[in-house]
Amino acid sequence: MILLLLKRIGFMLFTMVVVSIILFLLLETGLTGDPATRVLGNFASDEQKEMWRDQHGYNQPTVVRYAKWLGNFATGNLGTSIRYKGPVKEVLLPRLWNTAVLGFWTFAIMIPLSLILGVLSGMKEGSILDRTISVFGILTTSVPEFASAVFFSALFVFGLKWLPGTSSMAGGFEFKQLILPALVLVVYDFGYVARMTRASMAEVMTSQYIRTAVLKGLPYKQVILKHALRNALIAPFTVIMLQINWLLSGVIVVEFFFAYKGFGALLLEASLNNDIALLEACAMVAVVVAVGSQTIADIGYTFLNPRIRFT
Amino acid sequence: MNDNQEPVLVCKDLCISYYTRAGEIPAVVDFSLTVKPGETIGIVGESGCGKSTVAMAIMQYMGANGGIKSGGITFKGRDLTTLSEDQLRSIRGSEISMIYQEPFASLNPSLKIDTQLMEVPLAHENISKDEAYRRSVKMLTDVKLPDPERIMASYPHQLSGGQQQRVVIAMGLLSKPSLLLLDEPTTALDVTVEAGIVKLIGDISKTFGTSQIYISHNLGLILETCDRVFVMYSGEVVEEGTINSLFTWPKHPYTHGLFSCIPLPTADKNAAPLTPIRGQLPLPFERPSGCYFGPRCDHFERGLCDSAHFKMENVDGGAPDHRVRCLRYKNINHVKAQPGGTAKKTLKIGKSVLTVDRMKKYYEVKDTSLTALISGKRIRHVKANEELNFTAHESETVAIVGESGCGKSTFAKVLMGLETRTEGEIRHNGKNISKISVQDRSTKQIRSMQMVFQNPFDTLNPSHSIGGQISRVLRKFGVETDKKEIFDRVMTLLDTVKLPRDFYFRKPRQLSGGQKQRIGIARAFAGNPSIVIADEPVSALDVSVAAAVTELLMDIQRKHKTTLLFISHDLSVVRYLSDRIVVMYLGHILERGTANQIFAPPYHPYTEALLSAVPIADPEVTKRKIVLEGNLPSAMNPPKGCPFCTRCHRKLGDICDNELPAEQVVADRHVIKCHIPLEALKKVAPVIHVPDESERLQQQVAV
Ligand SMILES: Nc1ncnc2c1ncn2[C@@H]1O[C@H](COP(=O)(O)OP(=O)(O)O)[C@@H](O)[C@H]1O
Ligand code: SF4
Ligand code: SF4
Ligand SMILES: [Mg+2]
């Protein structure tokens, strides 16, 4: 267990270094064009560019610059955002928090909903309930987020006038503004998780140990709750954990649409504006979240599945 | 058993169908059966004949697409087909319980044994958890599981196959059912483990008075466990009777056929070749009119057998409950059932072809657990093969027998060059091939050593035609280059393996298991190999199909003077077809010699136990019972001394625990690895006793 954690942390650091080197090479060296041009624009004079380079240490060898950046990054100095004219840290943290809030509510609705529906339809494969849920799940998943965002806005904002159309939280946090973005995300994602759960539940229900449980004369409720559920939830659990990754980048469209100030919108702006330091920091966050959620998934998996429990 | 007692179970004219997209499949037709208290009923037949369907119907667990069409199942006076789900639940697990073929799949992988056991009495009786726990532990003790508390706290995957099956049996017996259904309960287990389970099942009815229905495809096991037997063919019973009358005077040609396709450990291939039943079991919707067995029956009479379907009738002059479904049984001359084909000529054994000298194969496994990290023993060895020595000659069949995990398949892989040996030497026709892996072997070397696998499915490419796949092998081996010649060769090969020539154009999925295995054999023999290694080639096939494939393999071998290494766990088959036998256990060769030497004293204690575990479908043959206790140790952590010391019934003492015994040479090429002196081993009585003619006469007079 500890070994796994150590391994994972090592792997995470390694990935972070690799990703940062790639980004560094792409953005901060001449490989993909002159960074000074990228920052100052096409119409800056050569002297201006040269001055900028000097100022920002671009005339030093790449290795030295990378080592400096790495040193700064490791000690918590994430650099300065060009776009927001301030330390990256101060820009990034509130944005992450906002996305986490959005993610939390999305998950809080999506997970119970999709698990319950998935289990219900997997319990009796081919029943009317099962077919209804499956068709509904496929429908909602196949509608892209921007389409459902438009649809829900039309319905709740312009039609019924129940909810605000933007979620910028300009006047401080307001729960009402969170509803639409969360709704769009739930609708998009729940079908996928529900179908995974259904498939897993259906497989468990045809397994021989469920037959054993039924033929032991156990009440149906006990067969489901005690014997089927736990085995059926192993696969969806892993999928849900992977959804965290999706949430981090997949929210771009939704955040942009509703002008929600989250991580996705930040990422978009950083790349549109060549905000190098910000991009690097965002990438690092993404790596940490990816490896982190995978680790949690693996550990959770071993708890759900005693066959591969650590010795 | 009391004849006046009310029967426990009565199935009357039961018809069971599955409903699929292709239409209705009448899986079982007109099935009738009566089970008296304390009686054990056997149901025997090839796979697909409807045995499991009957069991599931009794449990009223037919799945979504199955249903009872007509007839009734009466359990202690109640018609099960009319009960509600709630009423059924109170019967399932408490009055009727079931034991399944695959114990591991039948246990919930993520619940501990204690939970899975205790819930049975808790669901049916109003008792406390403590009481349920106490009873579960007691039942585990009753099914002879050592250390029941530890078992209670384990997960299924932490137990061996035999232990798992004992747990399932304990689970079935926990609420003292009056009827126990056993669907092939030992098919997934090793022979010596099987012997233990069979003994346990036999004791159950004595100890608990439970009636049992024992389903198996193995006539030998039925003989050992049952009082009465039902032979099923294509969804109906074709013969029923007490063990004694049915095994001694089988009346139905199908029953005869079944007996002639199982090798008895007393017969060999040259004196009495197996006679497989020709043809295949008809699918339920392809049944012929009249007698379903007609197309495969040697006694078929046009106009009589194929005119109308008919009922079972009592055997004239036979025991009162011996019944048969055959119109001509009186006209058929019933010689005692015996593998009875015509004798074939014995082959002369040629020069030595393969020598294995002190060959070792260790697999390395990385242990990633924390304890291993701390102790520094990160790499552990699985000792799959330890110091193997043996030779094989031209035209010789050498069988390698042993239970699962003893290293048989590893050995085959090393020979084929799929793995490289850790130490020692393998010489093929004098050339050392031990270090040459399969990629580096010349086409000629690969061609001369070929393999037939257990699962023909895995080795055939599903998207190419059969002909194409065999042609490819021929081209690759450079047997032929000309297109026309290759085509002709494929045709001859198809003839050789007795398949119709138009199979050339078929795809693998259009073939049955036995046909696929024939293709596997055709491929292996395509390049005229000098050695063919067959790894359990027939163990996935039904008895009659297995008999046909075995015979085929023997015939081709006779013709080509091939050396055949036959890997198997089935001693009857091995005895039947091999000239020499190598007995393996935990990577060691414990005994090797000719088939006759292995089957007669002196035995290695393990060979002795193996022989005793072979089920024999002949009521006249008697066996000395030796049931091994304990589990097979893991190859990762083998015993320090004799590999067999944890289970040996003749263990001497500390010397066995601490010192690896040396090889004792009994005669030329007959070697036993044991600490017991040869003189003592020679005094051991034979395990299997076959009465000779005079004894047989005496017995008949006594009856
Ligand atoms: N669920 C099912 N759907 C359709 N056909 C089935 C099903 N189960 C079994 N069958 C068919 O019913 C017949 C009897 O099968 P089964 O009872 O499993 O035989 P056995 O146990 O003797 O091998 C076979 O032809 C088989 O293909
Ligand atoms: S009825 Fe005819 S075809 Fe059927 S088993 Fe008897 S002899 Fe053979
Ligand atoms: S050496 Fe000892 S333990 Fe091994 S087989 Fe012989 S008697 Fe049994
Ligand atoms: Mg079956």
PDB file of N, CA and C in Angstrom, chain A residues 2-3 7 205 208-220 222 226-228 230-231 304 306-307 309 311, chain B residues 56 59 61 89 92-93 100 102 104-111 115-116 119-120 123-124 155 157 171 368-369 373:
ATOM      1  N   ILE A   2       1.758   1.335   1.015  1.00  0.00           N
ATOM      2  CA  ILE A   2       2.659   2.485   1.072  1.00  0.00           C
ATOM      3  C   ILE A   2       3.531   2.498  -0.171  1.00  0.00           C
ATOM      4  N   LEU A   3       3.930   1.291  -0.544  1.00  0.00           N
ATOM      5  CA  LEU A   3       4.771   1.152  -1.725  1.00  0.00           C
ATOM      6  C   LEU A   3       4.059   1.705  -2.952  1.00  0.00           C
ATOM      7  N   LYS A   7       5.261   4.744  -5.185  1.00  0.00           N
ATOM      8  CA  LYS A   7       5.446   4.542  -6.625  1.00  0.00           C
ATOM      9  C   LYS A   7       4.655   5.569  -7.413  1.00  0.00           C
ATOM     10  N   MET A 205     -25.413 -10.206 -12.469  1.00  0.00           N
ATOM     11  CA  MET A 205     -26.675 -10.922 -12.260  1.00  0.00           C
ATOM     12  C   MET A 205     -26.716 -12.278 -12.965  1.00  0.00           C
ATOM     13  N   GLN A 208     -22.564 -17.084 -11.706  1.00  0.00           N
ATOM     14  CA  GLN A 208     -22.968 -18.287 -10.987  1.00  0.00           C
ATOM     15  C   GLN A 208     -23.159 -18.041  -9.497  1.00  0.00           C
ATOM     16  N   TYR A 209     -22.423 -17.066  -8.940  1.00  0.00           N
ATOM     17  CA  TYR A 209     -22.604 -16.883  -7.494  1.00  0.00           C
ATOM     18  C   TYR A 209     -23.933 -16.228  -7.165  1.00  0.00           C
ATOM     19  N   ILE A 210     -24.493 -15.482  -8.109  1.00  0.00           N
ATOM     20  CA  ILE A 210     -25.843 -14.954  -7.882  1.00  0.00           C
ATOM     21  C   ILE A 210     -26.836 -16.108  -7.934  1.00  0.00           C
ATOM     22  N   ARG A 211     -26.601 -17.028  -8.874  1.00  0.00           N
ATOM     23  CA  ARG A 211     -27.460 -18.214  -8.912  1.00  0.00           C
ATOM     24  C   ARG A 211     -27.373 -18.956  -7.580  1.00  0.00           C
ATOM     25  N   THR A 212     -26.147 -19.127  -7.080  1.00  0.00           N
ATOM     26  CA  THR A 212     -25.987 -19.780  -5.782  1.00  0.00           C
ATOM     27  C   THR A 212     -26.805 -19.062  -4.722  1.00  0.00           C
ATOM     28  N   ALA A 213     -26.695 -17.735  -4.700  1.00  0.00           N
ATOM     29  CA  ALA A 213     -27.388 -16.971  -3.668  1.00  0.00           C
ATOM     30  C   ALA A 213     -28.902 -17.155  -3.773  1.00  0.00           C
ATOM     31  N   VAL A 214     -29.422 -17.134  -4.997  1.00  0.00           N
ATOM     32  CA  VAL A 214     -30.868 -17.315  -5.175  1.00  0.00           C
ATOM     33  C   VAL A 214     -31.267 -18.722  -4.730  1.00  0.00           C
ATOM     34  N   LEU A 215     -30.473 -19.699  -5.125  1.00  0.00           N
ATOM     35  CA  LEU A 215     -30.833 -21.079  -4.813  1.00  0.00           C
ATOM     36  C   LEU A 215     -30.545 -21.452  -3.354  1.00  0.00           C
ATOM     37  N   LYS A 216     -29.923 -20.542  -2.628  1.00  0.00           N
ATOM     38  CA  LYS A 216     -29.805 -20.734  -1.191  1.00  0.00           C
ATOM     39  C   LYS A 216     -31.117 -20.386  -0.517  1.00  0.00           C
ATOM     40  N   GLY A 217     -31.996 -19.745  -1.270  1.00  0.00           N
ATOM     41  CA  GLY A 217     -33.265 -19.326  -0.710  1.00  0.00           C
ATOM     42  C   GLY A 217     -33.193 -17.975  -0.015  1.00  0.00           C
ATOM     43  N   LEU A 218     -32.239 -17.140  -0.401  1.00  0.00           N
ATOM     44  CA  LEU A 218     -32.167 -15.811   0.209  1.00  0.00           C
ATOM     45  C   LEU A 218     -33.252 -14.925  -0.394  1.00  0.00           C
ATOM     46  N   PRO A 219     -33.784 -13.964   0.401  1.00  0.00           N
ATOM     47  CA  PRO A 219     -34.736 -13.012  -0.146  1.00  0.00           C
ATOM     48  C   PRO A 219     -34.073 -12.196  -1.261  1.00  0.00           C
ATOM     49  N   TYR A 220     -34.877 -11.828  -2.265  1.00  0.00           N
ATOM     50  CA  TYR A 220     -34.344 -11.140  -3.438  1.00  0.00           C
ATOM     51  C   TYR A 220     -33.564  -9.890  -3.060  1.00  0.00           C
ATOM     52  N   GLN A 222     -31.909  -9.277  -0.430  1.00  0.00           N
ATOM     53  CA  GLN A 222     -30.597  -9.617   0.119  1.00  0.00           C
ATOM     54  C   GLN A 222     -29.641 -10.055  -0.995  1.00  0.00           C
ATOM     55  N   LYS A 226     -26.612  -7.611  -0.891  1.00  0.00           N
ATOM     56  CA  LYS A 226     -25.446  -8.213  -0.262  1.00  0.00           C
ATOM     57  C   LYS A 226     -24.520  -8.864  -1.289  1.00  0.00           C
ATOM     58  N   HIS A 227     -25.108  -9.510  -2.285  1.00  0.00           N
ATOM     59  CA  HIS A 227     -24.267 -10.279  -3.196  1.00  0.00           C
ATOM     60  C   HIS A 227     -23.952  -9.562  -4.501  1.00  0.00           C
ATOM     61  N   ALA A 228     -24.925  -8.839  -5.038  1.00  0.00           N
ATOM     62  CA  ALA A 228     -24.716  -8.287  -6.376  1.00  0.00           C
ATOM     63  C   ALA A 228     -24.043  -6.915  -6.342  1.00  0.00           C
ATOM     64  N   ARG A 230     -22.051  -5.036  -4.506  1.00  0.00           N
ATOM     65  CA  ARG A 230     -20.655  -4.768  -4.267  1.00  0.00           C
ATOM     66  C   ARG A 230     -19.790  -5.162  -5.458  1.00  0.00           C
ATOM     67  N   ASN A 231     -20.101  -6.327  -6.038  1.00  0.00           N
ATOM     68  CA  ASN A 231     -19.329  -6.754  -7.193  1.00  0.00           C
ATOM     69  C   ASN A 231     -19.643  -5.912  -8.415  1.00  0.00           C
ATOM     70  N   LEU A 304     -12.647  -2.796  -2.839  1.00  0.00           N
ATOM     71  CA  LEU A 304     -13.872  -3.415  -3.332  1.00  0.00           C
ATOM     72  C   LEU A 304     -13.625  -4.854  -3.759  1.00  0.00           C
ATOM     73  N   PRO A 306     -11.477  -8.043  -3.041  1.00  0.00           N
ATOM     74  CA  PRO A 306     -10.510  -8.654  -2.133  1.00  0.00           C
ATOM     75  C   PRO A 306      -9.484  -9.530  -2.847  1.00  0.00           C
ATOM     76  N   ARG A 307      -9.777  -9.922  -4.084  1.00  0.00           N
ATOM     77  CA  ARG A 307      -8.855 -10.814  -4.773  1.00  0.00           C
ATOM     78  C   ARG A 307      -7.505 -10.186  -5.024  1.00  0.00           C
ATOM     79  N   ARG A 309      -6.241  -7.669  -3.058  1.00  0.00           N
ATOM     80  CA  ARG A 309      -5.848  -6.878  -1.901  1.00  0.00           C
ATOM     81  C   ARG A 309      -4.354  -7.060  -1.620  1.00  0.00           C
ATOM     82  N   THR A 311      -0.884  -7.699   0.077  1.00  0.00           N
ATOM     83  CA  THR A 311      -0.488  -8.601   1.164  1.00  0.00           C
ATOM     84  C   THR A 311       0.451  -7.883   2.097  1.00  0.00           C
TER      85      THR A 311
ATOM     86  N   MET B  56     -31.880 -27.823 -13.094  1.00  0.00           N
ATOM     87  CA  MET B  56     -32.359 -26.460 -12.944  1.00  0.00           C
ATOM     88  C   MET B  56     -33.883 -26.415 -12.870  1.00  0.00           C
ATOM     89  N   MET B  59     -34.900 -27.136  -9.416  1.00  0.00           N
ATOM     90  CA  MET B  59     -34.724 -25.951  -8.588  1.00  0.00           C
ATOM     91  C   MET B  59     -35.687 -24.839  -8.993  1.00  0.00           C
ATOM     92  N   TYR B  61     -35.318 -22.882 -11.491  1.00  0.00           N
ATOM     93  CA  TYR B  61     -34.485 -21.738 -11.823  1.00  0.00           C
ATOM     94  C   TYR B  61     -34.112 -21.884 -13.290  1.00  0.00           C
ATOM     95  N   ARG B  89     -38.727 -20.022  -2.314  1.00  0.00           N
ATOM     96  CA  ARG B  89     -37.581 -19.576  -1.545  1.00  0.00           C
ATOM     97  C   ARG B  89     -37.450 -20.353  -0.242  1.00  0.00           C
ATOM     98  N   ARG B  92     -35.887 -23.751  -1.453  1.00  0.00           N
ATOM     99  CA  ARG B  92     -34.521 -23.670  -1.959  1.00  0.00           C
ATOM    100  C   ARG B  92     -33.544 -23.439  -0.819  1.00  0.00           C
ATOM    101  N   GLY B  93     -32.490 -24.198  -0.821  1.00  0.00           N
ATOM    102  CA  GLY B  93     -31.452 -23.994   0.180  1.00  0.00           C
ATOM    103  C   GLY B  93     -31.783 -24.623   1.510  1.00  0.00           C
ATOM    104  N   TYR B 100     -22.479 -27.240  -7.468  1.00  0.00           N
ATOM    105  CA  TYR B 100     -22.251 -26.900  -8.870  1.00  0.00           C
ATOM    106  C   TYR B 100     -20.909 -27.407  -9.374  1.00  0.00           C
ATOM    107  N   GLU B 102     -18.484 -25.661 -11.026  1.00  0.00           N
ATOM    108  CA  GLU B 102     -17.303 -24.841 -10.770  1.00  0.00           C
ATOM    109  C   GLU B 102     -17.431 -24.171  -9.417  1.00  0.00           C
ATOM    110  N   PHE B 104     -15.476 -22.372  -7.682  1.00  0.00           N
ATOM    111  CA  PHE B 104     -14.998 -21.000  -7.516  1.00  0.00           C
ATOM    112  C   PHE B 104     -16.009 -19.990  -8.043  1.00  0.00           C
ATOM    113  N   ALA B 105     -16.572 -20.291  -9.191  1.00  0.00           N
ATOM    114  CA  ALA B 105     -17.535 -19.359  -9.771  1.00  0.00           C
ATOM    115  C   ALA B 105     -18.815 -19.304  -8.955  1.00  0.00           C
ATOM    116  N   SER B 106     -19.084 -20.367  -8.180  1.00  0.00           N
ATOM    117  CA  SER B 106     -20.337 -20.389  -7.433  1.00  0.00           C
ATOM    118  C   SER B 106     -20.241 -19.667  -6.102  1.00  0.00           C
ATOM    119  N   LEU B 107     -19.046 -19.286  -5.714  1.00  0.00           N
ATOM    120  CA  LEU B 107     -18.914 -18.545  -4.456  1.00  0.00           C
ATOM    121  C   LEU B 107     -18.712 -17.073  -4.773  1.00  0.00           C
ATOM    122  N   ASN B 108     -19.306 -16.228  -3.964  1.00  0.00           N
ATOM    123  CA  ASN B 108     -19.165 -14.791  -4.185  1.00  0.00           C
ATOM    124  C   ASN B 108     -17.734 -14.362  -3.869  1.00  0.00           C
ATOM    125  N   PRO B 109     -17.020 -13.803  -4.849  1.00  0.00           N
ATOM    126  CA  PRO B 109     -15.594 -13.519  -4.660  1.00  0.00           C
ATOM    127  C   PRO B 109     -15.317 -12.451  -3.614  1.00  0.00           C
ATOM    128  N   SER B 110     -16.300 -11.594  -3.322  1.00  0.00           N
ATOM    129  CA  SER B 110     -15.957 -10.508  -2.409  1.00  0.00           C
ATOM    130  C   SER B 110     -16.585 -10.656  -1.030  1.00  0.00           C
ATOM    131  N   LEU B 111     -17.114 -11.825  -0.724  1.00  0.00           N
ATOM    132  CA  LEU B 111     -17.603 -12.047   0.636  1.00  0.00           C
ATOM    133  C   LEU B 111     -16.819 -13.188   1.269  1.00  0.00           C
ATOM    134  N   THR B 115     -19.652 -15.322   6.032  1.00  0.00           N
ATOM    135  CA  THR B 115     -20.895 -14.661   5.635  1.00  0.00           C
ATOM    136  C   THR B 115     -21.720 -15.567   4.730  1.00  0.00           C
ATOM    137  N   GLN B 116     -21.026 -16.184   3.777  1.00  0.00           N
ATOM    138  CA  GLN B 116     -21.745 -16.972   2.786  1.00  0.00           C
ATOM    139  C   GLN B 116     -22.355 -18.235   3.382  1.00  0.00           C
ATOM    140  N   GLU B 119     -25.393 -17.205   6.240  1.00  0.00           N
ATOM    141  CA  GLU B 119     -26.670 -16.663   5.756  1.00  0.00           C
ATOM    142  C   GLU B 119     -27.677 -17.758   5.409  1.00  0.00           C
ATOM    143  N   VAL B 120     -27.188 -18.978   5.192  1.00  0.00           N
ATOM    144  CA  VAL B 120     -28.137 -20.045   4.857  1.00  0.00           C
ATOM    145  C   VAL B 120     -29.073 -20.363   6.023  1.00  0.00           C
ATOM    146  N   ALA B 123     -31.310 -17.387   6.915  1.00  0.00           N
ATOM    147  CA  ALA B 123     -32.428 -17.085   6.023  1.00  0.00           C
ATOM    148  C   ALA B 123     -33.609 -18.016   6.258  1.00  0.00           C
ATOM    149  N   HIS B 124     -33.322 -19.214   6.748  1.00  0.00           N
ATOM    150  CA  HIS B 124     -34.406 -20.191   6.822  1.00  0.00           C
ATOM    151  C   HIS B 124     -34.903 -20.469   8.231  1.00  0.00           C
ATOM    152  N   TYR B 155     -11.418 -15.574   2.138  1.00  0.00           N
ATOM    153  CA  TYR B 155     -12.165 -15.316   0.912  1.00  0.00           C
ATOM    154  C   TYR B 155     -12.026 -16.549   0.013  1.00  0.00           C
ATOM    155  N   HIS B 157     -11.037 -17.043  -2.946  1.00  0.00           N
ATOM    156  CA  HIS B 157      -9.832 -17.199  -3.763  1.00  0.00           C
ATOM    157  C   HIS B 157      -8.627 -17.636  -2.946  1.00  0.00           C
ATOM    158  N   MET B 171     -22.214 -25.755   2.481  1.00  0.00           N
ATOM    159  CA  MET B 171     -23.273 -24.762   2.326  1.00  0.00           C
ATOM    160  C   MET B 171     -24.586 -25.448   1.966  1.00  0.00           C
ATOM    161  N   THR B 368       5.913  -8.022  -5.005  1.00  0.00           N
ATOM    162  CA  THR B 368       5.896  -6.582  -4.772  1.00  0.00           C
ATOM    163  C   THR B 368       5.349  -6.234  -3.392  1.00  0.00           C
ATOM    164  N   SER B 369       5.102  -7.245  -2.567  1.00  0.00           N
ATOM    165  CA  SER B 369       4.524  -6.924  -1.265  1.00  0.00           C
ATOM    166  C   SER B 369       5.546  -6.237  -0.371  1.00  0.00           C
ATOM    167  N   LEU B 373       9.686  -6.496   0.242  1.00  0.00           N
ATOM    168  CA  LEU B 373      10.548  -5.325   0.101  1.00  0.00           C
ATOM    169  C   LEU B 373      11.474  -5.207   1.300  1.00  0.00           C
TER     170      LEU B 373
END
